[in-house]
Structure formats: structure tokens, C-alpha cells
């Protein structure tokens, strides 16, 4: 029987701290952090994500602007918009919601965002900082995952960690952050042979694949900490990558879906926006 790590509750505490930080920064500088979110196209899932990000910003006392662009926007037009925001002293964070239409090079878009305004932590210089273990803006989901792991009070050092998934947004950076905390890290993916044997060794298991219930209870080591990053729609219900009901009987700690990693990603984005503001306004 395990403890549930509630991202919903933990994120409330973080958002309250961010709100207090914003109030202090307003006193110090006369300004509040301003996040600009660019959404290209009409994808309903992307629209609901960016709406949640905007609402959270406003609730924390920050300024938020959503720029919606038609999916026919050219790559040049989008890059010009980003350059304008890079140079705008009233803007502290720029987030371009991914994925972008196929005619736009995502890497080029990410590289064009000024590093100090890269609230997503996707810019190559911020990615390099994570790999080198240097200070930089951490991508929001991995940052939220590390905050959740630390909230358990369990030691990460020396533990076997298995990250299932090798995306640039979650799998690779979370593996690096676990390594920085001295875990012994394995990254598994779609070509991994005998995933079950690896999973049974894992004291910490991070599932970030996007396949409903792919981690079953027979793959969980007794007492493991399980972080479920998956968000999958099954019969109009949101479920994670882990078979939660069965896995919770073996894990020591487990995150639910929904109410786990998702709210932590938003809370971490708010923290990043404050960090970018401080880099720009107070250094
Ligand atoms: N699409 C899905 N997750 C993310 C994210 O964290 N940031 C951006 N910019 N796009 C996303």
C-alpha cells in the first residue's frame, strides 16, 4: 500500500510561494513577470494546456499574454515575432506551444528564443546546462518530477532509477537530473529488450511513454517510487502509463493521473518565469 504524491497539493504550495515572490518583486522593481505564450493552430489539447498556463500566471499575480496565430503562419513570420518579443523589455518569458505545424522547424524556433526568456528550458544552451550540471532554466516537467521525488524525503543517492522514454522534453532531461542527484540511471525506450527485468531493479521508476497502463504491477519492485508522466485518454477518462490501482499496492510512493505530474509542470513553469524575470530585471 503506497503513499500518493499529490501534485495537486504540492503545486498549490509552490504557486503560493511564487505569488509571494511576485509581490516582493513588484515592490522591488515596480514590475511583475510577463509571460507571452504563442499558440499556432487550433489543436484543442494545446489550447487547453496554454489556457491552464495563462490562468495559473494570472492567479500568481503575473502578467500573461496569449498570442494565437493561424496555422498558415510562415516560419519567417513566427521567427520575426519571437525576435520582437526577445527585444521587448516588457516581456520576461516566451513559450511557443509545441507541436508546431510541419512546415515550421521546431529546433529553429526554440534556438531563436533568447536564452534568458526561455521559460521552457528547451534552448540548446539551457539543455547544455542540464547536461553539464550547471545552473540554467530546467524544463518544467522534469523540474516538477524532481520536486515531487524530493517531497517524499527518500534519498535518491545510490538508488537505481529507470526512466522509460527518451524524449527531449522529459526522458533525457529527467535522466540527467537523477544522475546529478547520484542515482544509477537507466533509460529504456521502445527498442529496449526485457523491460520487465530492468523495471524490477528500479527503486525509482519514471514512466514517460504515452501508452496507457504499459507499466503493470508485475514490473514494479516492492517499495519503489513511481512517477507517472503519461496522459492517455481511454474511454473518455485520463489515465497514465502505469496501472495505478495495481501498482500502488507494491510502490512506496506513486503519483496519480490526473493530479500528479500535470499540475507540477505548471507550477514549475511559474517558477521558471520568476527566474527569467530575476535574470532580466535584477541582475
Ligand atoms: N507541448 C507539450 N508540452 C509542452 C511544454 O512543456 N512546452 C511547450 N512549449 N510545448 C509543449
Short mmCIF file of C-alpha atoms and ligand atoms in Angstrom, two decimals:
data_model
loop_
_atom_site.label_atom_id
_atom_site.label_comp_id
_atom_site.label_asym_id
_atom_site.label_seq_id
_atom_site.Cartn_x
_atom_site.Cartn_y
_atom_site.Cartn_z
CA UNK A 1 0.00 0.00 0.00
CA UNK A 2 1.63 3.23 -1.03
CA UNK A 3 1.56 6.92 -0.32
CA UNK A 4 0.10 9.05 -3.07
CA UNK A 5 2.28 12.01 -4.09
CA UNK A 6 -0.36 14.63 -4.79
CA UNK A 7 0.89 17.03 -7.44
CA UNK A 8 -2.31 18.95 -6.94
CA UNK A 9 -1.50 19.71 -3.27
CA UNK A 10 2.25 20.21 -3.73
CA UNK A 11 1.68 22.55 -6.67
CA UNK A 12 -0.67 24.71 -4.54
CA UNK A 13 2.14 25.31 -2.05
CA UNK A 14 4.58 26.20 -4.85
CA UNK A 15 2.10 28.53 -6.50
CA UNK A 16 1.53 30.32 -3.19
CA UNK A 17 5.30 30.80 -2.78
CA UNK A 18 5.53 32.09 -6.37
CA UNK A 19 2.70 34.53 -5.65
CA UNK A 20 4.58 35.86 -2.61
CA UNK A 21 7.81 36.15 -4.67
CA UNK A 22 5.95 38.08 -7.37
CA UNK A 23 4.54 40.51 -4.79
CA UNK A 24 8.07 41.11 -3.41
CA UNK A 25 9.48 41.61 -6.91
CA UNK A 26 6.75 44.14 -7.67
CA UNK A 27 7.79 46.09 -4.58
CA UNK A 28 11.47 45.93 -5.55
CA UNK A 29 11.23 46.66 -9.28
CA UNK A 30 7.78 48.14 -9.89
CA UNK A 31 7.15 45.34 -12.40
CA UNK A 32 5.70 41.81 -12.46
CA UNK A 33 6.92 38.91 -14.62
CA UNK A 34 5.23 38.84 -18.04
CA UNK A 35 4.90 35.53 -19.87
CA UNK A 36 3.97 35.51 -23.55
CA UNK A 37 2.59 32.24 -24.89
CA UNK A 38 2.38 31.65 -28.64
CA UNK A 39 -0.13 29.09 -29.87
CA UNK A 40 -0.10 28.23 -33.56
CA UNK A 41 -3.22 26.49 -34.89
CA UNK A 42 -6.35 25.14 -33.28
CA UNK A 43 -5.32 21.87 -31.57
CA UNK A 44 -7.82 21.54 -28.66
CA UNK A 45 -5.34 19.79 -26.33
CA UNK A 46 -2.71 22.52 -26.89
CA UNK A 47 -5.35 25.21 -26.35
CA UNK A 48 -6.39 23.68 -23.03
CA UNK A 49 -2.72 23.43 -21.90
CA UNK A 50 -1.98 27.06 -22.73
CA UNK A 51 -5.21 28.24 -21.13
CA UNK A 52 -4.22 26.44 -17.91
CA UNK A 53 -0.74 28.06 -18.06
CA UNK A 54 -2.25 31.53 -18.57
CA UNK A 55 -4.74 31.14 -15.70
CA UNK A 56 -2.01 29.99 -13.32
CA UNK A 57 0.14 33.01 -14.24
CA UNK A 58 -2.64 35.47 -13.58
CA UNK A 59 -3.53 33.77 -10.26
CA UNK A 60 0.10 34.16 -9.16
CA UNK A 61 -0.08 37.90 -9.88
CA UNK A 62 1.92 37.73 -13.12
CA UNK A 63 1.05 39.16 -16.48
CA UNK A 64 0.22 36.72 -19.24
CA UNK A 65 -0.44 37.26 -22.93
CA UNK A 66 -1.65 34.59 -25.32
CA UNK A 67 -0.80 35.23 -28.97
CA UNK A 68 -2.86 32.95 -31.19
CA UNK A 69 -1.62 32.53 -34.75
CA UNK A 70 -3.21 30.82 -37.71
CA UNK A 71 -1.58 27.53 -38.69
CA UNK A 72 -0.71 29.09 -42.05
CA UNK A 73 1.81 31.43 -40.36
CA UNK A 74 5.17 31.14 -42.13
CA UNK A 75 8.35 30.15 -40.34
CA UNK A 76 9.80 33.60 -41.10
CA UNK A 77 6.77 35.37 -39.62
CA UNK A 78 7.00 33.29 -36.43
CA UNK A 79 10.76 33.91 -36.10
CA UNK A 80 10.22 37.65 -36.61
CA UNK A 81 7.57 37.64 -33.87
CA UNK A 82 9.95 35.84 -31.49
CA UNK A 83 12.77 38.30 -32.24
CA UNK A 84 10.42 41.21 -31.48
CA UNK A 85 9.50 39.61 -28.12
CA UNK A 86 13.20 38.91 -27.42
CA UNK A 87 13.85 42.66 -27.71
CA UNK A 88 10.73 43.77 -25.81
CA UNK A 89 11.76 44.91 -22.30
CA UNK A 90 8.17 44.30 -21.09
CA UNK A 91 8.44 40.53 -21.83
CA UNK A 92 10.30 38.17 -19.47
CA UNK A 93 9.27 34.74 -20.71
CA UNK A 94 8.42 33.34 -24.14
CA UNK A 95 6.74 29.96 -24.58
CA UNK A 96 5.91 28.58 -28.02
CA UNK A 97 3.50 25.70 -27.51
CA UNK A 98 4.62 22.51 -29.28
CA UNK A 99 3.99 20.73 -31.55
CA UNK A 100 4.15 23.24 -34.41
CA UNK A 101 2.79 22.65 -37.93
CA UNK A 102 5.13 20.55 -40.09
CA UNK A 103 6.27 23.44 -42.30
CA UNK A 104 7.94 25.11 -39.28
CA UNK A 105 11.30 23.90 -37.96
CA UNK A 106 10.79 23.49 -34.19
CA UNK A 107 14.51 23.48 -33.45
CA UNK A 108 14.99 26.77 -35.25
CA UNK A 109 12.09 28.30 -33.33
CA UNK A 110 13.49 27.12 -29.99
CA UNK A 111 17.01 28.37 -30.83
CA UNK A 112 15.62 31.79 -31.73
CA UNK A 113 14.11 32.39 -28.27
CA UNK A 114 16.55 34.41 -26.15
CA UNK A 115 18.07 32.08 -23.55
CA UNK A 116 17.14 34.37 -20.65
CA UNK A 117 13.45 34.27 -21.75
CA UNK A 118 13.33 30.51 -22.40
CA UNK A 119 10.83 29.53 -19.67
CA UNK A 120 10.54 26.01 -21.18
CA UNK A 121 14.26 25.32 -20.76
CA UNK A 122 14.33 23.95 -24.34
CA UNK A 123 17.03 26.28 -25.74
CA UNK A 124 20.26 24.38 -26.58
CA UNK A 125 22.19 26.46 -24.02
CA UNK A 126 19.72 25.52 -21.28
CA UNK A 127 19.82 21.88 -22.42
CA UNK A 128 23.62 22.00 -22.24
CA UNK A 129 23.43 23.43 -18.71
CA UNK A 130 21.35 20.42 -17.58
CA UNK A 131 23.85 18.02 -19.15
CA UNK A 132 26.83 19.81 -17.60
CA UNK A 133 25.10 20.08 -14.23
CA UNK A 134 25.34 23.88 -14.41
CA UNK A 135 22.70 26.43 -13.36
CA UNK A 136 20.14 27.15 -16.06
CA UNK A 137 16.40 27.03 -16.69
CA UNK A 138 15.20 23.44 -16.21
CA UNK A 139 12.40 22.09 -18.40
CA UNK A 140 9.16 22.28 -16.41
CA UNK A 141 8.10 18.62 -16.34
CA UNK A 142 11.48 17.21 -15.20
CA UNK A 143 11.78 20.03 -12.67
CA UNK A 144 8.33 19.16 -11.28
CA UNK A 145 9.26 15.46 -11.13
CA UNK A 146 12.40 16.20 -9.10
CA UNK A 147 10.38 18.40 -6.73
CA UNK A 148 7.93 15.52 -6.22
CA UNK A 149 10.72 12.99 -5.62
CA UNK A 150 12.36 15.29 -3.07
CA UNK A 151 8.99 15.84 -1.34
CA UNK A 152 8.94 12.15 -0.36
CA UNK A 153 12.01 12.68 1.83
CA UNK A 154 13.50 9.48 0.36
CA UNK A 155 17.18 9.53 -0.60
CA UNK A 156 17.89 9.49 -4.36
CA UNK A 157 21.64 8.96 -3.99
CA UNK A 158 22.72 5.42 -4.88
CA UNK A 159 19.23 4.33 -5.96
CA UNK A 160 18.52 2.51 -9.21
CA UNK A 161 16.39 4.78 -11.38
CA UNK A 162 14.70 3.63 -14.58
CA UNK A 163 13.37 6.27 -16.96
CA UNK A 164 11.08 4.79 -19.60
CA UNK A 165 11.03 7.21 -22.54
CA UNK A 166 13.80 9.21 -24.21
CA UNK A 167 12.09 12.43 -25.33
CA UNK A 168 13.98 15.72 -25.28
CA UNK A 169 11.24 17.24 -23.12
CA UNK A 170 11.04 14.60 -20.37
CA UNK A 171 13.05 11.37 -20.63
CA UNK A 172 16.53 12.72 -21.41
CA UNK A 173 16.49 15.71 -19.01
CA UNK A 174 14.94 13.79 -16.10
CA UNK A 175 17.64 11.14 -16.52
CA UNK A 176 20.32 13.86 -16.27
CA UNK A 177 18.71 15.40 -13.18
CA UNK A 178 18.55 11.98 -11.47
CA UNK A 179 22.20 11.44 -12.36
CA UNK A 180 23.05 14.80 -10.81
CA UNK A 181 21.43 13.52 -7.59
CA UNK A 182 23.73 10.45 -7.78
CA UNK A 183 21.16 7.85 -8.82
CA UNK A 184 22.28 4.99 -11.06
CA UNK A 185 20.22 5.78 -14.14
CA UNK A 186 18.97 3.58 -16.96
CA UNK A 187 16.99 4.94 -19.91
CA UNK A 188 14.63 2.48 -21.57
CA UNK A 189 12.70 3.03 -24.81
CA UNK A 190 10.70 1.26 -27.50
CA UNK A 191 13.68 -0.91 -28.59
CA UNK A 192 14.66 -1.95 -25.05
CA UNK A 193 14.87 -5.70 -24.61
CA UNK A 194 13.41 -7.17 -21.40
CA UNK A 195 11.97 -4.04 -19.90
CA UNK A 196 10.40 -6.04 -17.09
CA UNK A 197 13.79 -7.22 -15.76
CA UNK A 198 15.08 -3.63 -15.73
CA UNK A 199 11.90 -2.34 -14.11
CA UNK A 200 12.10 -4.92 -11.32
CA UNK A 201 15.51 -3.47 -10.35
CA UNK A 202 14.20 0.11 -10.20
CA UNK A 203 13.89 1.88 -6.85
CA UNK A 204 12.66 4.92 -8.78
CA UNK A 205 10.62 4.40 -11.94
CA UNK A 206 9.66 7.30 -14.22
CA UNK A 207 7.20 6.33 -16.96
CA UNK A 208 7.05 8.84 -19.83
CA UNK A 209 5.95 6.87 -22.84
CA UNK A 210 2.37 7.86 -23.63
CA UNK A 211 0.90 4.34 -23.62
CA UNK A 212 -1.96 3.58 -21.22
CA UNK A 213 -1.17 1.09 -18.45
CA UNK A 214 2.09 -0.11 -20.05
CA UNK A 215 3.73 -0.45 -16.62
CA UNK A 216 1.91 -3.31 -14.89
CA UNK A 217 2.18 -4.36 -11.24
CA UNK A 218 4.37 -7.38 -12.08
CA UNK A 219 7.02 -4.89 -13.31
CA UNK A 220 7.14 -2.94 -10.03
CA UNK A 221 9.79 -3.59 -7.38
CA UNK A 222 8.37 -3.76 -3.85
CA UNK A 223 8.78 -0.30 -2.25
CA UNK A 224 9.61 1.56 -5.50
CA UNK A 225 8.76 5.22 -6.04
CA UNK A 226 6.71 5.59 -9.23
CA UNK A 227 6.33 8.82 -11.19
CA UNK A 228 3.74 8.58 -13.95
CA UNK A 229 4.15 11.23 -16.65
CA UNK A 230 1.67 9.66 -19.09
CA UNK A 231 -1.58 11.36 -20.01
CA UNK A 232 -3.68 9.00 -22.10
CA UNK A 233 -7.36 9.22 -22.91
CA UNK A 234 -9.12 5.86 -22.56
CA UNK A 235 -12.92 5.76 -22.94
CA UNK A 236 -13.07 9.49 -22.17
CA UNK A 237 -11.05 9.04 -18.97
CA UNK A 238 -7.48 10.27 -18.39
CA UNK A 239 -5.08 7.51 -17.36
CA UNK A 240 -1.32 7.36 -17.01
CA UNK A 241 1.32 4.96 -18.33
CA UNK A 242 1.13 2.96 -15.09
CA UNK A 243 -1.63 0.60 -13.98
CA UNK A 244 -2.20 2.77 -10.91
CA UNK A 245 -4.63 0.63 -8.89
CA UNK A 246 -2.45 -2.48 -9.01
CA UNK A 247 0.96 -0.74 -8.87
CA UNK A 248 0.03 1.26 -5.75
CA UNK A 249 -0.14 -1.98 -3.79
CA UNK A 250 3.60 -2.50 -4.35
CA UNK A 251 5.05 1.02 -4.58
CA UNK A 252 6.06 3.07 -1.53
CA UNK A 253 5.06 6.30 -3.31
CA UNK A 254 3.15 6.82 -6.56
CA UNK A 255 1.79 9.79 -8.50
CA UNK A 256 -1.82 9.76 -9.71
CA UNK A 257 -3.10 10.75 -13.16
CA UNK A 258 -4.67 13.28 -13.24
CA UNK A 259 -3.49 15.37 -10.28
CA UNK A 260 0.15 14.23 -10.32
CA UNK A 261 2.85 15.44 -12.70
CA UNK A 262 0.50 17.73 -14.70
CA UNK A 263 -0.10 20.40 -12.03
CA UNK A 264 3.60 20.25 -11.08
CA UNK A 265 4.58 21.12 -14.67
CA UNK A 266 2.51 24.29 -14.48
CA UNK A 267 3.87 25.22 -11.03
CA UNK A 268 7.44 24.71 -12.33
CA UNK A 269 6.71 26.91 -15.34
CA UNK A 270 5.67 29.69 -12.95
CA UNK A 271 8.92 29.24 -11.01
CA UNK A 272 10.85 29.44 -14.29
CA UNK A 273 9.05 32.64 -15.29
CA UNK A 274 10.09 34.22 -11.97
CA UNK A 275 13.68 33.02 -12.54
CA UNK A 276 13.76 34.58 -16.02
CA UNK A 277 12.33 37.83 -14.61
CA UNK A 278 15.07 37.93 -11.97
CA UNK A 279 17.78 37.32 -14.59
CA UNK A 280 16.48 40.17 -16.69
CA UNK A 281 15.38 42.71 -14.07
CA UNK A 282 17.54 42.19 -11.01
CA UNK A 283 20.97 41.14 -12.31
N1 LIG B 1 3.83 20.69 -25.57
C1 LIG B 1 3.69 19.70 -24.65
N2 LIG B 1 4.38 20.00 -23.52
C2 LIG B 1 4.95 21.21 -23.74
C3 LIG B 1 5.78 22.03 -22.93
O1 LIG B 1 6.14 21.73 -21.80
N3 LIG B 1 6.15 23.22 -23.50
C4 LIG B 1 5.78 23.57 -24.76
N4 LIG B 1 6.23 24.73 -25.23
N5 LIG B 1 5.03 22.81 -25.53
C5 LIG B 1 4.61 21.64 -25.01
#
